[in-house]
Short mmCIF file of C-alpha atoms in Angstrom, two decimals:
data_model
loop_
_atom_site.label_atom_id
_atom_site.label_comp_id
_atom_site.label_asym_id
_atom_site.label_seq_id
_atom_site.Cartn_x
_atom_site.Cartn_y
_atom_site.Cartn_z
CA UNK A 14 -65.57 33.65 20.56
CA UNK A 15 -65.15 34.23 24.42
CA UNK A 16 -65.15 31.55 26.05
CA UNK A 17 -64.95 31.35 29.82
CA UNK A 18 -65.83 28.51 30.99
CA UNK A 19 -65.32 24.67 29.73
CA UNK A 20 -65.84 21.04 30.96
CA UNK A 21 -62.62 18.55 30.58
CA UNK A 22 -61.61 15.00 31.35
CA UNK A 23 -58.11 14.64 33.09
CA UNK A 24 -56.53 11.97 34.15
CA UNK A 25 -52.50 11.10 35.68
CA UNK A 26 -50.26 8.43 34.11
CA UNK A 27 -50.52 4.37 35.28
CA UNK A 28 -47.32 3.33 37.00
CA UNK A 29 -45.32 0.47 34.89
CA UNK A 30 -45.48 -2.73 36.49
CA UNK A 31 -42.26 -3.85 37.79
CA UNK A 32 -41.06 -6.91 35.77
CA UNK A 33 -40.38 -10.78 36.80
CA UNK A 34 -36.95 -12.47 35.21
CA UNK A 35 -34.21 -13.83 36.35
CA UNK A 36 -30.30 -14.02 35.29
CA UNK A 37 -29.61 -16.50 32.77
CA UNK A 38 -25.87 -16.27 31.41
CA UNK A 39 -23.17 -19.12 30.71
CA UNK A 40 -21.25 -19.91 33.44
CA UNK A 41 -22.90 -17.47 35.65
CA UNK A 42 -24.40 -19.68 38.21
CA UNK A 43 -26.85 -18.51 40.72
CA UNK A 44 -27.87 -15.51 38.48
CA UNK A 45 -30.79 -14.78 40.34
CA UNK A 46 -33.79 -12.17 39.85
CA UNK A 47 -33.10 -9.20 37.39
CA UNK A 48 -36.38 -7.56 36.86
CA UNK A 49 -36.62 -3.79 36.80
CA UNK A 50 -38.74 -1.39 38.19
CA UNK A 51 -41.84 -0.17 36.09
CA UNK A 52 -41.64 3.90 35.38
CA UNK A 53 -43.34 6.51 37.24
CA UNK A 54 -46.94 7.90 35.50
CA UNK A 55 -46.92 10.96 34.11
CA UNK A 56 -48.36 14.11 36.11
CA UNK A 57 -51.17 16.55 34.83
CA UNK A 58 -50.22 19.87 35.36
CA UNK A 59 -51.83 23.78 35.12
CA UNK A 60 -49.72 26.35 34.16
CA UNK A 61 -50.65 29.93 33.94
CA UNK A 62 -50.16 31.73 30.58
CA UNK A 63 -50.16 35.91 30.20
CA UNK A 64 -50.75 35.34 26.33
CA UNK A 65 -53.93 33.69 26.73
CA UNK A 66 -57.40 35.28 27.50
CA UNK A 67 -60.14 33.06 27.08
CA UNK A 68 -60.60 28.95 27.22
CA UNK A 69 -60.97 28.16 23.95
CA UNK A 70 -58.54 25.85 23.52
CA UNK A 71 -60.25 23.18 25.84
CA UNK A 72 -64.16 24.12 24.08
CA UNK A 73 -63.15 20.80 21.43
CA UNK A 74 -61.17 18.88 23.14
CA UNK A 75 -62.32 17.27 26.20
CA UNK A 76 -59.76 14.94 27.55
CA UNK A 77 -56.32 15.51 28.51
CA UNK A 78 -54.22 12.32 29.78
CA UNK A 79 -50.50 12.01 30.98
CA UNK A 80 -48.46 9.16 29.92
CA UNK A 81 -48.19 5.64 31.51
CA UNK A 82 -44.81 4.41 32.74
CA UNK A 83 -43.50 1.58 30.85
CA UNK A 84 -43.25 -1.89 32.33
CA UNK A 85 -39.59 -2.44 33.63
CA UNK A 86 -37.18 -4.64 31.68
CA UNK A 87 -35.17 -7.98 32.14
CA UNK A 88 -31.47 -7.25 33.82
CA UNK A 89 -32.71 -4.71 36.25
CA UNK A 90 -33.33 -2.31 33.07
CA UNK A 91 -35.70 0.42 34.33
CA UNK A 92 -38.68 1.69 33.14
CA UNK A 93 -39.68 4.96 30.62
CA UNK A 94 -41.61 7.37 32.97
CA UNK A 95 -44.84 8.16 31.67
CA UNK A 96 -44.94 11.77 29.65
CA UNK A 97 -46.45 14.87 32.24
CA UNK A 98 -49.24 16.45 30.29
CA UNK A 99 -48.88 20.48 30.61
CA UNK A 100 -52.21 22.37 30.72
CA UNK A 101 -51.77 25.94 29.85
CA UNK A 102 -55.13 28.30 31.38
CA UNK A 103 -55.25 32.41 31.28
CA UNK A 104 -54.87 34.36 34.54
CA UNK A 105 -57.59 34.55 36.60
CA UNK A 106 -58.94 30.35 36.09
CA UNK A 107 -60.42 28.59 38.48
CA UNK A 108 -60.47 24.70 38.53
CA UNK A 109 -63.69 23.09 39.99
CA UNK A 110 -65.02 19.55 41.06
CA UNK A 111 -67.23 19.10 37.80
CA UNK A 112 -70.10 17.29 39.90
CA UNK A 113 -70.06 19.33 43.29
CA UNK A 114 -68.84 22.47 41.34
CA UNK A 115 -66.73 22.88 44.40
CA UNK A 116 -63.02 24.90 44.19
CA UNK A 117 -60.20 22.69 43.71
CA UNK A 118 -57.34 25.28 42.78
CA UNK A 119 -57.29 29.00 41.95
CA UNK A 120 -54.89 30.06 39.59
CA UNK A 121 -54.75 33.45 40.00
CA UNK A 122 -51.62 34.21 41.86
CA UNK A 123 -49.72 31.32 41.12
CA UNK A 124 -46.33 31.97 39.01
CA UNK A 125 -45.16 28.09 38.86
CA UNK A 126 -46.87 25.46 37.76
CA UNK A 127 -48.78 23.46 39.71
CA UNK A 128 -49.19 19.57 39.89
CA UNK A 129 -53.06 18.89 40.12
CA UNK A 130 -52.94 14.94 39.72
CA UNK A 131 -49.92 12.84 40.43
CA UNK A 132 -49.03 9.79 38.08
CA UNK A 133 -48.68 6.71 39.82
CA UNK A 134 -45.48 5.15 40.86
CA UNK A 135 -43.69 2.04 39.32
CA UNK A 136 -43.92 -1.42 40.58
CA UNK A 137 -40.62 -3.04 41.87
CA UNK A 138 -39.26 -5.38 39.86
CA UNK A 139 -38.70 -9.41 41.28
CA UNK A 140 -35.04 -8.45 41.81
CA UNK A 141 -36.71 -6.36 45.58
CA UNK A 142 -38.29 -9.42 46.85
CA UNK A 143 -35.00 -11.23 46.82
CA UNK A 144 -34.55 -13.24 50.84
CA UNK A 145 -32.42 -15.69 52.30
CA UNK A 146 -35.26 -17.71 52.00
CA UNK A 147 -37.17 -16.72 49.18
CA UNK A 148 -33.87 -16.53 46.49
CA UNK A 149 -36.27 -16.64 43.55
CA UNK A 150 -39.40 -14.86 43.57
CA UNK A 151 -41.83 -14.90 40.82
CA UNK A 152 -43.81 -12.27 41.82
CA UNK A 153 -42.95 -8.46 40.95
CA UNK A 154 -44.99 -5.13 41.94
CA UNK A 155 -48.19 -3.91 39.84
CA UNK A 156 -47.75 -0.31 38.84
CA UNK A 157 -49.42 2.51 40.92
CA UNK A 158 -53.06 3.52 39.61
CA UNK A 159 -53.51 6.56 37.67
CA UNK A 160 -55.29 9.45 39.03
CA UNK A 161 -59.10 10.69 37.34
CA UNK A 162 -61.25 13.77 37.78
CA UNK A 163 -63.84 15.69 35.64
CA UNK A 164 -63.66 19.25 36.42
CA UNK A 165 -64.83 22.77 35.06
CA UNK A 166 -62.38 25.25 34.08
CA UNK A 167 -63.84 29.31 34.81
CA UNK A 168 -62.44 31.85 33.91
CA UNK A 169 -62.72 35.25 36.41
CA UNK A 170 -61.09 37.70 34.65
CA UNK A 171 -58.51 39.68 36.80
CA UNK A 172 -59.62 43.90 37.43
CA UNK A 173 -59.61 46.09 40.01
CA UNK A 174 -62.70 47.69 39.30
CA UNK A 175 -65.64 46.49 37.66
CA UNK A 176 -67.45 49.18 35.84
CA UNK A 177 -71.57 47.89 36.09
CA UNK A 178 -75.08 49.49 35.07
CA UNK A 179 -77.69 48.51 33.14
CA UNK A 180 -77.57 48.40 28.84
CA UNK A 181 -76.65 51.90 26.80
CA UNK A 182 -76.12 53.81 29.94
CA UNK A 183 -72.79 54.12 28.65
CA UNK A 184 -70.33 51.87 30.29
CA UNK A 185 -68.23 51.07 26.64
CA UNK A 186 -67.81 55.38 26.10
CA UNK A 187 -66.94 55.63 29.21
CA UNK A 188 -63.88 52.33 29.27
CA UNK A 189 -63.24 53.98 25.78
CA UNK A 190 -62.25 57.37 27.34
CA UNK A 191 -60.20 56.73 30.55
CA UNK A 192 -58.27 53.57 28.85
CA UNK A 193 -56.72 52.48 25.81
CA UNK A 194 -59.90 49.93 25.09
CA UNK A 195 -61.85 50.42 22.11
CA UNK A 196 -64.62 48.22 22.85
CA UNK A 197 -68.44 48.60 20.46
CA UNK A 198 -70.21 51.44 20.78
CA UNK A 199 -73.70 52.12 19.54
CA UNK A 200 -77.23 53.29 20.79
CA UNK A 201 -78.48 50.03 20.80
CA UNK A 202 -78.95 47.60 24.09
CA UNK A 203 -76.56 44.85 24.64
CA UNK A 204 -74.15 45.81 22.50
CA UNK A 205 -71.23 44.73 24.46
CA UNK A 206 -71.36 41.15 24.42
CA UNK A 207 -68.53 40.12 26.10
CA UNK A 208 -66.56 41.72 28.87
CA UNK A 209 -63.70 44.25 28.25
CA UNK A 210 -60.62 44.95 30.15
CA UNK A 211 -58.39 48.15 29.60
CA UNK A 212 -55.73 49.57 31.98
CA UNK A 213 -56.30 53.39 33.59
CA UNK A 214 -52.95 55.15 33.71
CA UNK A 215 -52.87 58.17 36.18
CA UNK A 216 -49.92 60.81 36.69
CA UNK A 217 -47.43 59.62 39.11
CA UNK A 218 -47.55 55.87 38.02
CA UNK A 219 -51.20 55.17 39.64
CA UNK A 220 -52.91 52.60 37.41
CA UNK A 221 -55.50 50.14 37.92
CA UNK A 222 -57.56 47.97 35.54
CA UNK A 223 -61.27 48.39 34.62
CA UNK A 224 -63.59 45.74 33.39
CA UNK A 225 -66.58 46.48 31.59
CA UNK A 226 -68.97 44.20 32.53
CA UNK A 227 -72.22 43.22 30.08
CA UNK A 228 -75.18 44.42 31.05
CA UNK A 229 -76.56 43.01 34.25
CA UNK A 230 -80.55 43.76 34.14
CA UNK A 231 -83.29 42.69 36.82
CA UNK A 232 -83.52 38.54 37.24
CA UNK A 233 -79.73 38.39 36.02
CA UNK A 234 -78.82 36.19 38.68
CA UNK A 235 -81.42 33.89 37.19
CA UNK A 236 -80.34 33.80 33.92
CA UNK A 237 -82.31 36.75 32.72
CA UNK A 238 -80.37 38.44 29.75
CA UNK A 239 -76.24 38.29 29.65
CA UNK A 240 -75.74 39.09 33.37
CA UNK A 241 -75.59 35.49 34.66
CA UNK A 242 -73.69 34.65 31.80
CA UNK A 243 -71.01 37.32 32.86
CA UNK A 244 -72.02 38.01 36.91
CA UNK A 245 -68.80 35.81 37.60
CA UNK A 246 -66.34 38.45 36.23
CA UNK A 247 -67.00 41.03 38.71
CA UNK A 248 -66.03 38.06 41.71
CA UNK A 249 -62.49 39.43 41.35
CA UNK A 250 -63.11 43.03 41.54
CA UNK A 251 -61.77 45.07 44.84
CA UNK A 252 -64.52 48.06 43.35
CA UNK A 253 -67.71 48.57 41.74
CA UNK A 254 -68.52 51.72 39.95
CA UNK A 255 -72.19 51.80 39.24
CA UNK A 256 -72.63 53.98 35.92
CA UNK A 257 -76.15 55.42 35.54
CA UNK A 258 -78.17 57.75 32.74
CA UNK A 259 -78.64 60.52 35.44
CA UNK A 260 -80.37 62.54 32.31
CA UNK A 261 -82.79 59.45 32.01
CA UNK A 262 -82.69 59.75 28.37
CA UNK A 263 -84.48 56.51 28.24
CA UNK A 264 -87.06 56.95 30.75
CA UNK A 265 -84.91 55.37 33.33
CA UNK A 266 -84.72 55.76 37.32
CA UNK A 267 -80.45 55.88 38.67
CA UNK A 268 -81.83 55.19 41.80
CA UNK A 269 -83.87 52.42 40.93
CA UNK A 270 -81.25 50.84 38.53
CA UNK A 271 -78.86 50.91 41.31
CA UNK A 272 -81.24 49.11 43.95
CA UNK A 273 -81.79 46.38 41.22
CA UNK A 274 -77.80 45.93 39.84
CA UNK A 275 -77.04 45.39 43.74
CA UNK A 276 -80.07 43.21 44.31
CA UNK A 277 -78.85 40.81 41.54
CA UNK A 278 -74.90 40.94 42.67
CA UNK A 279 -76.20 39.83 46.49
CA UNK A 280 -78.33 36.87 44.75
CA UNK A 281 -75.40 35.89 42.89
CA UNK A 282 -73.00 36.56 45.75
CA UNK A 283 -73.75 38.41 48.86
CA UNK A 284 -69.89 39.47 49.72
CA UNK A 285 -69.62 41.12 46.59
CA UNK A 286 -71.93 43.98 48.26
CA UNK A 287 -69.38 44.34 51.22
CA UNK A 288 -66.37 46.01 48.70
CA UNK A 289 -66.08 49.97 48.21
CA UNK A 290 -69.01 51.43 45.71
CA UNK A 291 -69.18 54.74 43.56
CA UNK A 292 -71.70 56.07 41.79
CA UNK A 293 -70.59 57.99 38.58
CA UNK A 294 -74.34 59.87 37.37
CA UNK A 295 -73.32 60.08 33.59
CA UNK A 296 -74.87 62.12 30.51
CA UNK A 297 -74.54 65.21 32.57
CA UNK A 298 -73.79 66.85 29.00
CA UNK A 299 -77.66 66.24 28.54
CA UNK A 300 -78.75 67.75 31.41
CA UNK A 301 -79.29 71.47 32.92
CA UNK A 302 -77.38 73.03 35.67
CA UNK A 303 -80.83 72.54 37.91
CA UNK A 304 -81.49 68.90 36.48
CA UNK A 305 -77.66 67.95 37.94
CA UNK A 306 -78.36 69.61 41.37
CA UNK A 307 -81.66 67.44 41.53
CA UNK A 308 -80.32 64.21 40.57
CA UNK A 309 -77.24 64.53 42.76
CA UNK A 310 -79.21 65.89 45.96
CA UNK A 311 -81.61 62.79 45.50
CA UNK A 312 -78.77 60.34 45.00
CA UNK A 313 -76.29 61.63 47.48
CA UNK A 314 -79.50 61.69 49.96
CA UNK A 315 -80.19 58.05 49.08
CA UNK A 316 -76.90 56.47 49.10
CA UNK A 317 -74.73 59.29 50.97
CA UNK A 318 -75.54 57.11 54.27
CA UNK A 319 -73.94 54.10 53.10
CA UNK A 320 -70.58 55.81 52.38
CA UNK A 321 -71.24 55.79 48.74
CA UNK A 322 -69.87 58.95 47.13
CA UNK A 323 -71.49 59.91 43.86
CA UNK A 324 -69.60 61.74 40.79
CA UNK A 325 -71.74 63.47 38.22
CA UNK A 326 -69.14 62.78 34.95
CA UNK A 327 -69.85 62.59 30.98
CA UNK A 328 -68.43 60.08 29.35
CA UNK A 329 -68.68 62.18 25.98
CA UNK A 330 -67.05 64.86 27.15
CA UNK A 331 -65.05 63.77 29.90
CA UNK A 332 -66.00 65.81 32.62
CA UNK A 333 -65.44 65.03 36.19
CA UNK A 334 -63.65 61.52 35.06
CA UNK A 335 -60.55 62.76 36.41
CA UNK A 336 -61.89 63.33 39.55
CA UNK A 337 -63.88 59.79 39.55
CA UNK A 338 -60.63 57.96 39.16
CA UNK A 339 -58.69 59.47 40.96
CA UNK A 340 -61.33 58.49 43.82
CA UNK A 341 -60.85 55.11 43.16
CA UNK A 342 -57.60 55.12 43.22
CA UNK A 343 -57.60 55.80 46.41
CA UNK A 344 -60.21 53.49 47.76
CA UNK A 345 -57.71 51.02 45.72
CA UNK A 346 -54.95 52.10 48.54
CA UNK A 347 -56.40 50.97 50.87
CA UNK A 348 -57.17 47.64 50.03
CA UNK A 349 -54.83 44.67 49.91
CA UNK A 350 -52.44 44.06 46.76
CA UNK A 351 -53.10 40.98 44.45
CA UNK A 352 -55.75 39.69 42.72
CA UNK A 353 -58.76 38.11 45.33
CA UNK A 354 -57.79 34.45 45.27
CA UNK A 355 -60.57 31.71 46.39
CA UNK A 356 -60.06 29.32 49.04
CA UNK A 357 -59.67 25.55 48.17
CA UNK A 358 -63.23 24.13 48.87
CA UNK A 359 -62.66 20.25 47.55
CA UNK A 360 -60.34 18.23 48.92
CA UNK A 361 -58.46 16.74 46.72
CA UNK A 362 -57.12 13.24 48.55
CA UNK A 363 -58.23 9.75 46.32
CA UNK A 364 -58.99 7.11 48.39
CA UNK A 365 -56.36 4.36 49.12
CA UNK A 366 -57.60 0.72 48.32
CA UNK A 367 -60.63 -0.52 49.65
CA UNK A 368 -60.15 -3.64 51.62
CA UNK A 369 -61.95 -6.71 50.72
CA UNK A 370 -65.69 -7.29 50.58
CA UNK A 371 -66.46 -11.02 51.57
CA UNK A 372 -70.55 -12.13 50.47
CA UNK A 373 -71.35 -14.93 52.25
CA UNK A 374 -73.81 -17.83 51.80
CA UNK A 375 -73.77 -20.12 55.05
CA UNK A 376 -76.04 -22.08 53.73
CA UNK A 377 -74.46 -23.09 50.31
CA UNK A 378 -71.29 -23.71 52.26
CA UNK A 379 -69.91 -20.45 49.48
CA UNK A 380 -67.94 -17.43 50.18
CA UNK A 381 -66.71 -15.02 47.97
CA UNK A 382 -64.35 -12.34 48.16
CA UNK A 383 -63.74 -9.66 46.28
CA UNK A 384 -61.99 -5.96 46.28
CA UNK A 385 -59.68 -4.02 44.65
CA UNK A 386 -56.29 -5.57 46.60
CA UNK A 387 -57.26 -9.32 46.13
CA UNK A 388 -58.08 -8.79 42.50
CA UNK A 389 -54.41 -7.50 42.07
CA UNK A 390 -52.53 -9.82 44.28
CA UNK A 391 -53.92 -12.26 42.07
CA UNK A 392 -52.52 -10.37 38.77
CA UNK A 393 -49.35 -11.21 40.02
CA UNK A 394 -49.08 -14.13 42.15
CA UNK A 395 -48.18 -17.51 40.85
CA UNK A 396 -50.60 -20.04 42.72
CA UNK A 397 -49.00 -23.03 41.35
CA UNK A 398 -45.66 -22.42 42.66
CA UNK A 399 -45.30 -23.37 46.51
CA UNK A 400 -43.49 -20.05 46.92
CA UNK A 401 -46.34 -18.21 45.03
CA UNK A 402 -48.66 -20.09 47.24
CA UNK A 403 -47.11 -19.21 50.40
CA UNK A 404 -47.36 -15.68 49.73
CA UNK A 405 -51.15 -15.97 48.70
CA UNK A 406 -51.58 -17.86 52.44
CA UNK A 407 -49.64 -14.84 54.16
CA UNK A 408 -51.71 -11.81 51.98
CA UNK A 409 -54.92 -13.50 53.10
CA UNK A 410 -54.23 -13.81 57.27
CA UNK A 411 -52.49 -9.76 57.04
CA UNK A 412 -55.52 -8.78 55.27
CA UNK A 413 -57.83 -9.74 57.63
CA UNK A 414 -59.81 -11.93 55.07
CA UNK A 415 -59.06 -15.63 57.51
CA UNK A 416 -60.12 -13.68 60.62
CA UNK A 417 -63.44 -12.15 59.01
CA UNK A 418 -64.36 -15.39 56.77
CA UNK A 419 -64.18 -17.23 60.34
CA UNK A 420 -66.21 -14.75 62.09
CA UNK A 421 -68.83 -15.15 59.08
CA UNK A 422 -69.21 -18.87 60.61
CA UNK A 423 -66.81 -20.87 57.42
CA UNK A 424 -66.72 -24.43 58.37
CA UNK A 425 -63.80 -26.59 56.92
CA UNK A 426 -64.74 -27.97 53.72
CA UNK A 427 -66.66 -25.14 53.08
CA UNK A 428 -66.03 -23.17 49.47
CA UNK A 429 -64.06 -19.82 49.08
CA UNK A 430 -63.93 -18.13 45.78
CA UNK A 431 -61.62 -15.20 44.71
CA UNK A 432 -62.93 -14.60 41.14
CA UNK A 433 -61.92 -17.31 39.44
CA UNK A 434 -60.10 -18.76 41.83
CA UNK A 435 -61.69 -21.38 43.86
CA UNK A 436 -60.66 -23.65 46.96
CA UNK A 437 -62.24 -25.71 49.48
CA UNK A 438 -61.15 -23.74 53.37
CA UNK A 439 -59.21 -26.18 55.62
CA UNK A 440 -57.51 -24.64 58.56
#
């Protein structure tokens, strides 16, 4: 199955907290603090692969996380680092913000592989927080935090040209003939249900790849029949050729097709109108020498103005293809090497800490505090030391939490509670 698009979980390594122990050996006095450092997290990581074409891989699994750094060790023994988690995507994938749907990274152009979320860094072990004054510390550094995101995973496939029109007009003879593509043909609508890629070689080394894309038909930008489904394939593409039945074998109007196909593409995407057109009037084989004069007077009249040139070819028989690509080529010349690449849209920065949110009730004589910070000082502060307590003293008055409870109004005697910590306020 072709599968282009998919929703994952991913989601850095924790940092390993650093570690609280001190030297004990005989007749080693004074040993002092030995605990190590806690190990990096491990990084999530995208890496482009040329053997893959589709995003199956991530359609049943759904979350992808990177190691955690192990918690460091007694006599300053260091911590594992947390395992990087390697993400392998085909060319041409684009990694959104799941909820805004907003670009976070194209991968496109990018030969190395790129770090999307960082792990978090290890805590420092006691043996850092080692003074003149405070020779024993019980208290070592929590790990850093890890790093989440939901995001979609699209795949644009990578072309030159996109080959568009509506169904059985015959866009698969046509990628049949001037590549090496054998994609389904039959006189049936829809029969290409997924889009097809094949490389034109011209004399002289020219080349350029051609996508097929499925059939894009009125209210396709809607959802109306496979064109919304595939409309994102053609974002890549530096030219359009618009194939029509110029013999109307169906009943069908060119010029009418091609007002709706480009009606749908500036719905879906208005700059996609602004790149180099062609017009290639196919089934000529069908037609008389006065039916192709007609139909290419009244297209050339109708879309001559714009710069469009129009190509009467059969894909059958291969007439005036040559001529067609060669066209292209050159419009392909003049345009800039490398694949279109989308500009970052979501910025990717996670918030630091929040500070401390203090709800206070005057009249109960209560005030509680609570954030992110205080909840982990207290992970790894030991109150009922006087060193422990010292530093719980000195993390409230740099934190701003004395100078805001105060301008709340706290009285002495009145209550403060930090979780489940509790303690009457006394200056």
């Amino acid at each position: 199955m072709f599968a282009d698009r998919a929703n994952i979980y991913i989601r850095s390594g924790k940092g390993g907290n650093g570690h609280v122990s001190f030297r004990r050996e005989l007749y080693v006095p004074n040993g002092g603090p030995d605990g190590g450092d806690g190990g990096r997290g491990g990084d999530v990581i995208f890496a482009v692969d040329e053997g893959m074409n589709t995003l199956a891989d991530y359609r049943h699994k759904r979350k992808y996380k990177a190691g955690d750094g192990e918690e460091g060790g007694k006599r300053r023994c260091h911590g594992a680092d947390g395992q990087d988690i390697v993400l392998k995507v085909p060319p041409g994938t684009i990694i959104k913000e799941k909820e805004t749907g907003k670009v976070i990274l194209d991968m496109s152009n990018k030969t190395e592989p790129v770090a999307l979320l960082k792990g978090g860094r290890g805590g420092k072990g006691n043996q850092h927080y080692a003074t003149a004054v405070m020779q024993a510390p019980k208290y070592a550094q929590p790990g850093g935090k890890c790093q989440e995101l939901e995001v979609t995973l699209e795949l644009k496939v990578i072309a030159d040209v996109g080959l568009v029109g509506f169904p059985n007009v015959g866009k698969s003879t046509f990628l049949s003939r001037v590549t090496n593509a054998r994609p389904k043909i039959a006189n049936y609508h829809f029969t290409t249900l997924n889009p097809n890629l094949g490389v034109v070689d011209l004399a002289g080394g020219k080349g350029f790849v051609i996508a097929d894309i499925p059939g894009i038909i009125e209210g396709a930008s809607e959802g109306v029949g496979l064109g919304f489904e595939f409309l994102r394939h053609i974002e890549r593409t530096k030219v359009m050729i618009h194939l029509v039945d110029a013999a109307s074998v169906e009943g069908r109007d060119p010029i009418a097709d091609i007002h709706a196909i480009n009606q749908e593409l500036e719905k879906y995407n208005p700059e996609i109108l602004k790149r180099p057109q062609v017009i290639a009037a196919n089934k000529i084989d069908a037609m008389t020498l006065e039916d192709r004069e007609t139909v290419m007077d009244l297209l050339s009249e109708e879309f001559g103005k714009d710069g469009i040139e129009v190509f009467p070819i059969s894909a059958v028989t291969g007439e005036g293809v040559k001529e067609l690509l060669w066209h292209v080529s050159r419009l392909l010349d003049e345009l800039p090497e490398g694949a279109t690449e989308f500009e970052q849209e979501y910025d990717l920065t996670f918030e630091e800490e929040e500070g401390s949110i203090i709800v206070a009730n005057p009249e109960e004589g209560l005030f509680t505090v609570e954030g992110p910070k205080v909840e982990r000082m207290l992970g790894y502060t030991n109150l009922e030391s006087e060193r422990g307590f010292d530093f719980f003293q000195k993390f409230l008055k740099q934190n701003g939490v004395v100078k805001e409870l105060e301008a709340l109004g706290i009285e002495e005697g009145d209550t403060v509670k930090l979780y489940d910590l509790e303690f009457d306020y006394y200056k």
